XYZ file of C-alpha atoms in Angstrom:
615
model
C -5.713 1.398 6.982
C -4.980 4.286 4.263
C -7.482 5.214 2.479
C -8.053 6.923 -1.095
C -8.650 10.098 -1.775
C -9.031 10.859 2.557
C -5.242 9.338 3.242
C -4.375 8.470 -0.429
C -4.807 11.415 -2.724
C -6.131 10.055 -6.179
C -5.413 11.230 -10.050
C -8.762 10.659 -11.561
C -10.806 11.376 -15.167
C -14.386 11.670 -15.454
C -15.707 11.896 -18.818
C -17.814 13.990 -20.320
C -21.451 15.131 -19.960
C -24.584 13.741 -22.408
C -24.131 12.708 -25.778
C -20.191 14.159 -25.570
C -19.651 10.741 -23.944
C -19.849 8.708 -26.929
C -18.439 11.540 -28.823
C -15.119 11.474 -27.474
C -14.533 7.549 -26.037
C -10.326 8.129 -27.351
C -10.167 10.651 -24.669
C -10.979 7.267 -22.037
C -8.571 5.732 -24.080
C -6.001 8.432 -23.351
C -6.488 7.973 -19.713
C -6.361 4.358 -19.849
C -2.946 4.944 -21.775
C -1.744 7.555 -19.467
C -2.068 4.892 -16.631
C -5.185 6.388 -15.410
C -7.491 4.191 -13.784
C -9.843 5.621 -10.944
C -12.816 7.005 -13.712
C -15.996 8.684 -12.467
C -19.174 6.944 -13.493
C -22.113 9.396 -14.344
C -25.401 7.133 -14.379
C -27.833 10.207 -14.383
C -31.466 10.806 -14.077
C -31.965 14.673 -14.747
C -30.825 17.196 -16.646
C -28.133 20.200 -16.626
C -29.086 23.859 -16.025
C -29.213 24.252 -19.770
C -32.142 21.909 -20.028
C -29.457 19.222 -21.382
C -29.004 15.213 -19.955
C -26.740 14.897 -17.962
C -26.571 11.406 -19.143
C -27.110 9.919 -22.431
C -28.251 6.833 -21.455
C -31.859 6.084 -20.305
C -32.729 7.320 -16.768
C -32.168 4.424 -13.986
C -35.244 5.611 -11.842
C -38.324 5.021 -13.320
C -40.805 5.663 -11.174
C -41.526 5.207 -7.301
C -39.864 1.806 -6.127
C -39.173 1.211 -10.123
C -35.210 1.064 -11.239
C -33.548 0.031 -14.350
C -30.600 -1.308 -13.565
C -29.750 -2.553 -16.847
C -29.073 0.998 -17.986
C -26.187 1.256 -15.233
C -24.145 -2.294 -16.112
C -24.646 -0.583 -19.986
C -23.029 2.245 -18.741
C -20.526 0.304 -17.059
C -19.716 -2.426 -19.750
C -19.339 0.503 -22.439
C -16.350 2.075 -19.743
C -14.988 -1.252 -19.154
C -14.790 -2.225 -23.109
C -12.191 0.903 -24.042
C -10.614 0.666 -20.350
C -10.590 -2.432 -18.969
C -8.508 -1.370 -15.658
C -11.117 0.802 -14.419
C -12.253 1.509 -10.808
C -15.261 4.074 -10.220
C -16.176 6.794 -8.120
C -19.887 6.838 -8.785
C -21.954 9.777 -8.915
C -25.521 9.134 -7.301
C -28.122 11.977 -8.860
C -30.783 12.590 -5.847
C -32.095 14.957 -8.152
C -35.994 15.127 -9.140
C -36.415 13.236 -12.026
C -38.975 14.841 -14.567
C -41.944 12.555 -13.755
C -41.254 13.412 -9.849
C -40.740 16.970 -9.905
C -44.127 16.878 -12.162
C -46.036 14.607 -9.753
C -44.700 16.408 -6.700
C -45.011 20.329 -8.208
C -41.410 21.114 -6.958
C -37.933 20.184 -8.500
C -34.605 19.185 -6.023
C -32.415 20.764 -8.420
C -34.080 24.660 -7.365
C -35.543 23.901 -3.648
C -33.630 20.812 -2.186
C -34.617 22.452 1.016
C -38.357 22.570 0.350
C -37.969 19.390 -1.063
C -36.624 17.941 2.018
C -39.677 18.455 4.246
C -41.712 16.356 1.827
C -42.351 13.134 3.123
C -43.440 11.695 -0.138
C -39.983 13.088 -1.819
C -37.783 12.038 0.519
C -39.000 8.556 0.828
C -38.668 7.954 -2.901
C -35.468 9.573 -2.878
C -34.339 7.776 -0.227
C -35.479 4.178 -1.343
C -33.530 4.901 -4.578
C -30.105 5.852 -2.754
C -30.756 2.543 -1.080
C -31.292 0.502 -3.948
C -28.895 2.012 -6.212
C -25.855 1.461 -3.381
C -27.339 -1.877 -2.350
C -27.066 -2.671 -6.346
C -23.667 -1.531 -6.749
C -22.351 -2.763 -3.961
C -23.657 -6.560 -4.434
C -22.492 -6.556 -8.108
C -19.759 -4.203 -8.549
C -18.170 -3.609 -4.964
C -14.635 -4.527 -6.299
C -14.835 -1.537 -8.891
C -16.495 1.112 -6.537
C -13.936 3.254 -5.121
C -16.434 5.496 -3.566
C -19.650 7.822 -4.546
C -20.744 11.450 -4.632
C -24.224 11.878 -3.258
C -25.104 14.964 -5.388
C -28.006 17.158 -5.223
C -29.478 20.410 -5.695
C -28.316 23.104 -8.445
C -25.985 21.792 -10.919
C -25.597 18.596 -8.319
C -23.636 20.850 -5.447
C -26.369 21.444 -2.735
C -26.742 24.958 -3.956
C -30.383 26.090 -3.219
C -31.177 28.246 -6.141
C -34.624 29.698 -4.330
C -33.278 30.618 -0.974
C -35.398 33.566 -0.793
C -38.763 31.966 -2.275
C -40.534 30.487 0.640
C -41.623 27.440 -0.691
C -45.286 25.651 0.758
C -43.464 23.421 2.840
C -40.567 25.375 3.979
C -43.516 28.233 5.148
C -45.604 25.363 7.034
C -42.253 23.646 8.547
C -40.844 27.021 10.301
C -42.752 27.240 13.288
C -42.258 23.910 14.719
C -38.395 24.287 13.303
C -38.263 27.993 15.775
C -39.872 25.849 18.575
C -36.967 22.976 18.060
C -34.541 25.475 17.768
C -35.580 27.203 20.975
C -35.806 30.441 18.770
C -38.092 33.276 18.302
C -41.071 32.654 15.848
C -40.545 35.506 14.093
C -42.087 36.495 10.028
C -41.535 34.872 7.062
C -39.267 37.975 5.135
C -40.788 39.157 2.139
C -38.631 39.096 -1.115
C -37.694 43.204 -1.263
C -36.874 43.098 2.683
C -33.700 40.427 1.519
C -32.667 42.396 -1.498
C -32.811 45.571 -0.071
C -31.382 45.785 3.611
C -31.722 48.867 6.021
C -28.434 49.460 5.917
C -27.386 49.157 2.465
C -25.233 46.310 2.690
C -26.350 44.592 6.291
C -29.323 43.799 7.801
C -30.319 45.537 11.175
C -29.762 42.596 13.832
C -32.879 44.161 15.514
C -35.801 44.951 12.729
C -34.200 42.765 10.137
C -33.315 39.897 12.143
C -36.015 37.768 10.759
C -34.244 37.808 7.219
C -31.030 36.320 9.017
C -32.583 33.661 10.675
C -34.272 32.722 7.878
C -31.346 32.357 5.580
C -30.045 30.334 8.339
C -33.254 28.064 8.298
C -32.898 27.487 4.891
C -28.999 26.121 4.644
C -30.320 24.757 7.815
C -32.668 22.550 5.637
C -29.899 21.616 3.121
C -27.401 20.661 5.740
C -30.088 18.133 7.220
C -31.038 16.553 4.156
C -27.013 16.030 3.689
C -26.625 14.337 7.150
C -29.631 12.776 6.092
C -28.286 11.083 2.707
C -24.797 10.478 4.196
C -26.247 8.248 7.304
C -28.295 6.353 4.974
C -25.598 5.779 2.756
C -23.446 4.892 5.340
C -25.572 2.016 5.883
C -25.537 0.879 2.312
C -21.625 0.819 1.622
C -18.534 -1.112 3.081
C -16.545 0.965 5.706
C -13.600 1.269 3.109
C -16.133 2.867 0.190
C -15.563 6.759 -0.061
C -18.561 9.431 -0.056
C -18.071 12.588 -1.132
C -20.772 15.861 -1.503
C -19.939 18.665 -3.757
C -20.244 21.048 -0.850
C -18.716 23.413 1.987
C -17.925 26.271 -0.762
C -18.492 28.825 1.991
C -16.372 31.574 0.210
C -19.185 32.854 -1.691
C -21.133 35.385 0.711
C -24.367 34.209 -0.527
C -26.076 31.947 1.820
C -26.754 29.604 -1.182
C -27.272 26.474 1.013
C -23.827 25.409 2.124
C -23.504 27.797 4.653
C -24.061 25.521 7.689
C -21.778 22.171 6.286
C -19.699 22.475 9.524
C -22.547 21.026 11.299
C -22.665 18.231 8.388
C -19.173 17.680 9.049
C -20.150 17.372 13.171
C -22.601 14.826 12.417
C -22.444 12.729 9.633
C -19.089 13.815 8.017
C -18.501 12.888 4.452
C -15.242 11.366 3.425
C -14.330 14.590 1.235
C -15.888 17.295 -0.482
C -15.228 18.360 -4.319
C -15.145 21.699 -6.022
C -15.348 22.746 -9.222
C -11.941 24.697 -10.853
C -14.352 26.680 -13.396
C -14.862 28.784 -10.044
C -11.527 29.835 -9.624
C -9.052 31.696 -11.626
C -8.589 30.290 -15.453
C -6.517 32.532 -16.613
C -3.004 31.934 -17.930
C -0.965 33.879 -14.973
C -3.107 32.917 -12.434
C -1.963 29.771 -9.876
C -5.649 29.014 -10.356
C -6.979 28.208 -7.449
C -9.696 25.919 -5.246
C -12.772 26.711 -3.111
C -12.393 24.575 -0.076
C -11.857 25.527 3.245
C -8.714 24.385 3.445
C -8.480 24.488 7.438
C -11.776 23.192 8.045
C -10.693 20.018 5.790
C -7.718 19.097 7.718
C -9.527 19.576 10.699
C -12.311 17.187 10.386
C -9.960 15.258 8.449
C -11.539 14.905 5.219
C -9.899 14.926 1.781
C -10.579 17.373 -1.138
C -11.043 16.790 -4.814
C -10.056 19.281 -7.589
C -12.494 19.324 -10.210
C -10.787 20.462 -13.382
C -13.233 21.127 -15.686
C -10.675 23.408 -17.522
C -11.551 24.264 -21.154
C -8.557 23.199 -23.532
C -7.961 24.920 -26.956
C -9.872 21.847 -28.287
C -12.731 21.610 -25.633
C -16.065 21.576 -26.940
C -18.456 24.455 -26.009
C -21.216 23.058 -28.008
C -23.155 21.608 -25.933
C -26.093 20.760 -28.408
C -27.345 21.673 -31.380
C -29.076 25.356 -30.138
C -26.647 25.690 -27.277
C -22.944 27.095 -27.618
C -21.297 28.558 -24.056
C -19.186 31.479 -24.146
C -17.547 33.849 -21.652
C -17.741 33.798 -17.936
C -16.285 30.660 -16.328
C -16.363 28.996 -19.785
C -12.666 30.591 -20.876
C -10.481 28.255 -23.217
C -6.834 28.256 -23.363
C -5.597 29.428 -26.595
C -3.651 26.788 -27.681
C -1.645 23.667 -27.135
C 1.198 25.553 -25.042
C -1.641 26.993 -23.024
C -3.258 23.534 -22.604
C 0.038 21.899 -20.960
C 0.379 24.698 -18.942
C -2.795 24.300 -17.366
C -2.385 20.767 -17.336
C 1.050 21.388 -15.290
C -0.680 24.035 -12.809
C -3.647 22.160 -11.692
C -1.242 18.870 -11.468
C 1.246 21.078 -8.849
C -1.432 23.077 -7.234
C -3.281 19.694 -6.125
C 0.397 18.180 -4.939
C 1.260 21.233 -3.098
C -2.273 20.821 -1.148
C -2.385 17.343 -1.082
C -5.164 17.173 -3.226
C -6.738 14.593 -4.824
C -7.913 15.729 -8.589
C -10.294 14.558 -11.627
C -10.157 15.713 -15.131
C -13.435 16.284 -16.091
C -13.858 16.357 -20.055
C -17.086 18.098 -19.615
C -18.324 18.911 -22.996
C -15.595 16.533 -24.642
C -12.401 16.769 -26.813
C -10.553 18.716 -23.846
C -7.208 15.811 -24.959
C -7.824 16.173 -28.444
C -4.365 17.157 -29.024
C -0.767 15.061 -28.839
C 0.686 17.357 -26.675
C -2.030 17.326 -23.856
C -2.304 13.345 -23.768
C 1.109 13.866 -23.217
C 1.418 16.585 -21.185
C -1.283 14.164 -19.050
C 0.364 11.227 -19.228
C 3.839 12.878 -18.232
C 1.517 14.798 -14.901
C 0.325 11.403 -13.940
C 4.015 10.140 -13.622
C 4.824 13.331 -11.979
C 1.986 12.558 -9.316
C 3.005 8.692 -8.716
C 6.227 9.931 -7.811
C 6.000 13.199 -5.472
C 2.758 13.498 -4.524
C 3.773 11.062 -1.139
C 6.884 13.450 -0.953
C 4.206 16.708 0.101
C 3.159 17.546 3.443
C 1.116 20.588 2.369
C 0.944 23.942 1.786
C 3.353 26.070 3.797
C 1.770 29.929 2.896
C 2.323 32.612 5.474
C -0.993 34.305 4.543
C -5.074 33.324 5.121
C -8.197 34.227 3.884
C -10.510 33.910 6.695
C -14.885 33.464 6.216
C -17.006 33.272 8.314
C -20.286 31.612 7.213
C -22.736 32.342 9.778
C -22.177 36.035 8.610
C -23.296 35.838 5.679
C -26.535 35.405 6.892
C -26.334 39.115 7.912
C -24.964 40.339 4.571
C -26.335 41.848 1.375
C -23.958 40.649 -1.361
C -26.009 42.601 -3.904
C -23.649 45.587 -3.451
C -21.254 46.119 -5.836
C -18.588 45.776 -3.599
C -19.703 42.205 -1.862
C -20.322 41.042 -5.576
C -16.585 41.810 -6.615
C -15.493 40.710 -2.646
C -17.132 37.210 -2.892
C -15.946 36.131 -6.464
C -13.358 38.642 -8.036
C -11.260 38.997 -5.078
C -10.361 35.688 -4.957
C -9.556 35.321 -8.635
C -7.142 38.389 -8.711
C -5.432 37.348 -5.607
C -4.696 34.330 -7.146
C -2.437 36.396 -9.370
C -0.579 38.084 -7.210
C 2.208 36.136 -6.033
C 1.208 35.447 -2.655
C 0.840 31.907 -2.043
C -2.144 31.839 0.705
C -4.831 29.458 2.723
C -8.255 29.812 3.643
C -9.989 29.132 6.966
C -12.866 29.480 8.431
C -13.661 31.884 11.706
C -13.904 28.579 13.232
C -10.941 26.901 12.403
C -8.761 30.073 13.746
C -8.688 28.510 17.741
C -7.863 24.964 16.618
C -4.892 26.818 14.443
C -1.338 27.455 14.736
C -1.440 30.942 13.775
C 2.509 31.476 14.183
C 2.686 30.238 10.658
C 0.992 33.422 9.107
C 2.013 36.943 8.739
C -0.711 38.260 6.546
C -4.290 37.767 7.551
C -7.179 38.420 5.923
C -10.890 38.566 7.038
C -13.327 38.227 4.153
C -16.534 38.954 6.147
C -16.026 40.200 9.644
C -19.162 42.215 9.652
C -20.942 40.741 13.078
C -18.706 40.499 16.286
C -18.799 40.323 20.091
C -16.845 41.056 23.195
C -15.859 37.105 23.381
C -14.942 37.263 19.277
C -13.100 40.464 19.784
C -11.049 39.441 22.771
C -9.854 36.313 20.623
C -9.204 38.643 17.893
C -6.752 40.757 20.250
C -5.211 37.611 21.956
C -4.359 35.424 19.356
C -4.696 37.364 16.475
C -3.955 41.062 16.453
C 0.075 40.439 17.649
C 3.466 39.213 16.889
C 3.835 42.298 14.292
C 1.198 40.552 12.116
C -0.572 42.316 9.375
C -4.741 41.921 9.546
C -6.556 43.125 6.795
C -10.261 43.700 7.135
C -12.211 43.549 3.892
C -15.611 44.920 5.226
C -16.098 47.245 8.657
C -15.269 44.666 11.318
C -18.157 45.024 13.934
C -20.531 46.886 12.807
C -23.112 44.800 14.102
C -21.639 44.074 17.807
C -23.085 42.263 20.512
C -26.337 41.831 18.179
C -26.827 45.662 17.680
C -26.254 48.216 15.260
C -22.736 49.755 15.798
C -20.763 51.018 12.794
C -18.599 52.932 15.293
C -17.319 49.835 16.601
C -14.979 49.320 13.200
C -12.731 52.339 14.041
C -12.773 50.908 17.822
C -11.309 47.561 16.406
C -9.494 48.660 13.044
C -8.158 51.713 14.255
C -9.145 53.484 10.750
C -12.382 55.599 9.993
C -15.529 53.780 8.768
C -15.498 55.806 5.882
C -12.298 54.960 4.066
C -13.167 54.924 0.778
C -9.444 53.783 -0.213
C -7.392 51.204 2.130
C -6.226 53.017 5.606
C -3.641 51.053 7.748
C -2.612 51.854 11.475
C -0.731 50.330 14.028
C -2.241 48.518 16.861
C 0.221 47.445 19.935
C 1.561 44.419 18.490
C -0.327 44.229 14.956
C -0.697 46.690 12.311
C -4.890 46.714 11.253
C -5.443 47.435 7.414
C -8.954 48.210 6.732
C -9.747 48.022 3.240
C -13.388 47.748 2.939
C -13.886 47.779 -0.984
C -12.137 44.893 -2.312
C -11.371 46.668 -5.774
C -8.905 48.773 -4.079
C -6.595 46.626 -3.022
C -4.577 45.812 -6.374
C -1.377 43.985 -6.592
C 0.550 46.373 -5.562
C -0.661 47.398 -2.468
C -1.373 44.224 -1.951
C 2.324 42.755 -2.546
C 3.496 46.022 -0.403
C 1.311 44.582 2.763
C 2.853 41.043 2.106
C 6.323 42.790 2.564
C 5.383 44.570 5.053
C 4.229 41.684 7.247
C 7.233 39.727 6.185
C 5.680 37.167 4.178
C 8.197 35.283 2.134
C 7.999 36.603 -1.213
C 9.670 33.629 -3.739
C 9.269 36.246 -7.050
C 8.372 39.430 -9.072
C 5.073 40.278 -10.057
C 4.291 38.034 -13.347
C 4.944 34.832 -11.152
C 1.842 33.042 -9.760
C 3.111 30.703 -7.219
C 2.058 28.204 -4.619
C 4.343 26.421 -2.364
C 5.032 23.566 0.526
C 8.228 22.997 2.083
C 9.341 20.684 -0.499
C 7.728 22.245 -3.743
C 6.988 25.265 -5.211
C 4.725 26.001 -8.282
C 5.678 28.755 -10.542
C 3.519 29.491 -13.564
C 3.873 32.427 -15.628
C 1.647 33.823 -18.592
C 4.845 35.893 -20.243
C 7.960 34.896 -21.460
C 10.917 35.908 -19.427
C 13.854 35.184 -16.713
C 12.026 33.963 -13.540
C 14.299 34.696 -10.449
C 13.115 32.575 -7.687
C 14.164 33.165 -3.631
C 13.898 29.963 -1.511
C 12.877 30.653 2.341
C 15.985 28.448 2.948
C 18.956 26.935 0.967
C 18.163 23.668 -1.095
C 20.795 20.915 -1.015
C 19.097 19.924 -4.462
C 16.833 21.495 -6.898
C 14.479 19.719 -9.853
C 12.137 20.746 -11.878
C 10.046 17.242 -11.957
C 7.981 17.793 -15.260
C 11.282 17.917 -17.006
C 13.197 15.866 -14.560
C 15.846 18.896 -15.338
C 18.096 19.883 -12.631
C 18.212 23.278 -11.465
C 20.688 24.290 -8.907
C 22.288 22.682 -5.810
C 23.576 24.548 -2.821
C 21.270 27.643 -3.092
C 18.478 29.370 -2.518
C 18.672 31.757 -5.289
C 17.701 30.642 -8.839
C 17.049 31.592 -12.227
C 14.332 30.024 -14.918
C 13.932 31.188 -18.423
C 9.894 30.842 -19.575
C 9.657 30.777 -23.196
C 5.372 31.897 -23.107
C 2.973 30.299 -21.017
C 4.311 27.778 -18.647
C 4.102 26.050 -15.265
C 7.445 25.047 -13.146
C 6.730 22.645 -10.309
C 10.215 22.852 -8.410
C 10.876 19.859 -5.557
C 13.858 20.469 -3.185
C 16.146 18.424 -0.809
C 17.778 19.513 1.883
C 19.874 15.920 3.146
């Protein structure tokens, strides 16, 4: 049977936060209009990092064993009454509610882990994720598409006090090294994690007790997720969907999502989601997502797009005292802006074979004519080419590797700008590219990719490094290494060991490139070196297809490619191979037949999603 969001992708809206909900019910009436029916249902108990409700409605859990479940069919009947098509994907908040974080002295939404080894916390939390599925599933099972089992910081399993070490966490480790079969070994103190021997990694001998506790603590997070998922398992029909908003390993911190393959092992979910505010916003950026994209198609889970994009019209108020401004909260400038967002996130989730949401988050993000139609017109687009995809078809790959960033200091300036900025500049480049994990690499067809990059390849051995030179390091590919591959190496100290496996000094302050037997090794360990140019110059050099100029962000699959520009001008586009036909499917205009060579003319901001035939 095919299945939403895992086999099906789905075009989804989830409306906004708090009070914003009643605020702006005509942009649920948009959807409706726009022939959007899967909605996501927020029946909340806590509030948002700002102190705000999540919800506006009255919490469901009331106390230990005590649930209001009047307050979800409110929530429910006041959806149904403007959109009377609807079909949910139900967030369940596992988060401390006031009276239990008070009762309890700790709070799910800052120590989930800690959290987890109270017996008293988890059985309430528990007993509510069974009543509140058991409830929804007796009375509403025909609406509920699926539900998100959310908890920890801002709902996504992020452990806020990974180095505080928490009463129960402290008590918990020594039977958890026994279990493990590992060395009991101290409890770090705060300045020993912010302030490593070694500047930016921790000696695997003296320091090796701050690793493994990082590791115990995403340890901790990951059970409590195989935890919720069985029991929810239990509680649902085989067809209902869970999802976690988790396995955003690209971020070197060890933030508590560091160890979701082993979730996906045990008791996988049915996808993750991710949040778009953490990727590139910008007008000449293709955006972006922060999956794994490897690791998903290899346990076979879907992904969703969260697009909590700020419109021209989006509200950053979110109360009376509280206004947001700058960092991930960026609007687009105007309506032209809006669409081409609209358009960008729309392609980049066909391309990928994404499913997507539009999340209104502080409302009035479809104020505007032109965005309810650009929406409407990007939900047509979907119904008819999103089956046509088969996914993306880059040449280059961002490789992590989670477990090292248990070893890593990401305070240095160079981590900080490698585990956020990187990502949202190379999404500018031109360079259409997929991420992996170390992990996924053996299980991968490599002979797709030219260009390889590896985010984090600080901590190697002998059985690492002979994979590296077998399946990696040849065919004339080009490896990039974005920190000194090795330098810890067969769990000791060797920073010699990156010249041994890169080829270039230790010390290169700018990026150094030499050529291996059958690879050429770029070692380029400060991110904020590597600009476009260099950057595009590598692609070239590894013969990575390169479909534009600078000025065109792009993403592509064999049958699509996504151009978006920021500028006005003549887009010339290069196809790998000639297209028998060529559309542009937000217009429906026709482009070229016959060729692989085209031209586009961009008027300002814009985004081109280009399908072509070849019978």
């Amino acid at each position: 049977m095919s299945l939403p969001i895992t086999d099906q992708p789905v075009f989804a809206y989830r409306p906004p936060y708090g009070k914003h909900l009643f605020d702006d019910m005509p942009a649920l009436a948009a959807a409706r209009d726009a022939g959007i029916d899967v909605i996501c249902l927020s029946p909340m108990n806590t509030a948002n990092s700002l102190g705000d409700p999540y919800s506006p409605y009255p919490t469901i859990w009331k106390y230990l064993d005590t649930y209001d479940f009047a307050v979800l069919e409110q929530q429910i009947n006041d959806i149904l009454a403007v959109h009377p098509r609807a079909r949910f994907i139900t967030v369940v908040d596992l988060n401390s509610p006031p009276w239990l974080a008070r009762r309890l002295s700790m709070d799910s939404f800052y120590e989930a882990s800690n959290c987890s080894l109270s017996k008293e916390w988890k059985d309430a939390t528990t007993n509510y994720l069974k009543a509140f599925l058991d409830y929804c599933e007796k009375h509403h099972a025909e609406r509920m598409l699926g539900y998100i089992i959310a908890c920890g910081r801002t709902l996504e399993w992020i452990e806020a006090n990974i180095r505080a070490a928490g009463t129960h966490k402290s008590a918990f480790y020594p039977e958890w090294c026994k279990q493990q079969q590992r060395e009991l070994l101290p409890i770090p103190r705060t300045d020993e994690i912010y302030k490593p021997a070694h500047g930016w990694i921790y000696d695997p001998d003296s320091e090796k007790h701050v690793s493994q506790w990082l590791y115990y603590v995403n340890y901790l997070t990951a059970d409590l997720a195989i935890h919720f998922i069985r029991c929810a398992r239990e509680h649902v029909r085989p067809e209902a969907r869970l999802g976690l908003f988790y396995g955003h390993i690209h971020h070197i911190h060890p933030s508590g999502q560091m160890d979701c393959e082993r979730v996906l092992k045990t008791a996988p979910p049915d996808f993750f989601i991710g949040a778009a505010c953490n990727s590139n916003p910008n007008m000449g950026s293709s955006s972006g997502y922060i999956c794994t994209l490897k690791m998903c198609r290899r346990y076979g889970i879907g992904f969703m797009h969260e697009c909590d994009r700020i419109t021209s019209t989006g509200n950053l108020q979110v109360n009376e005292h509280i206004a947001l401004s700058g960092g991930i909260w960026v609007k687009t400038q105007n309506s032209v802006e809006d669409c081409a967002m609209i358009r960008r996130e729309t392609a980049l989730c066909i391309i990928n074979r994404f499913s997507i949401w539009w999340f209104n988050i502080w409302g009035h993000a479809y104020d505007s004519d032109e965005t309810k139609a650009a929406l409407k017109n990007a939900r047509e687009v979907w119904d008819r080419y999103m089956p046509r995809s088969t996914g993306s078809a880059a040449q280059t790959l961002l490789v992590f590797d989670p477990e090292n960033n248990y070893r890593i200091n990401v305070g240095t300036p160079n981590l900080q700008h490698l585990a956020w900025k990187f990502r949202q500049e190379l999404y500018t480049y031109g360079v259409p590219f997929d991420t992996a994990a170390w992990t996924d690499l053996a299980a991968t067809d490599l002979s797709q990719y030219r260009l390889i990059l590896f985010q984090n390849p600080a901590c190697l051995d002998d059985q690492r490094l002979a994979f590296l030179r077998e399946k990696v390091l040849r065919d004339g590919r080009v490896v990039v290494w974005l920190c000194p591959p090795g330098t810890v190496f067969n769990d000791q100290y060797r920073p010699d060991m990156a010249e041994s496996i890169s080829g270039n000094a230790n010390n290169s302050a700018s990026c150094a490139i030499s050529a291996l037997p059958d690879a050429v090794s770029v070692s380029c360990y400060d991110s904020r070196t590597l600009g476009i140019d260099q950057f595009r110059e590598l692609a070239g050099m590894a013969k990575v297809h390169l479909y534009g100029d600078k000025g065109n962000a792009v993403m592509a699959s064999r049958e699509f490619l996504m151009v978006h520009r920021k500028d006005p001008g003549q887009a010339r586009i290069t196809l790998p191979v000639s297209a028998k036909t060529i559309t542009e499917v937000f217009s429906g205009r026709h482009i070229a037949d016959n060729t692989a060579v085209f031209t586009d003319s961009f008027s300002g901001p814009d985004t081109r999603l280009y399908h072509f035939t070849q019978d």
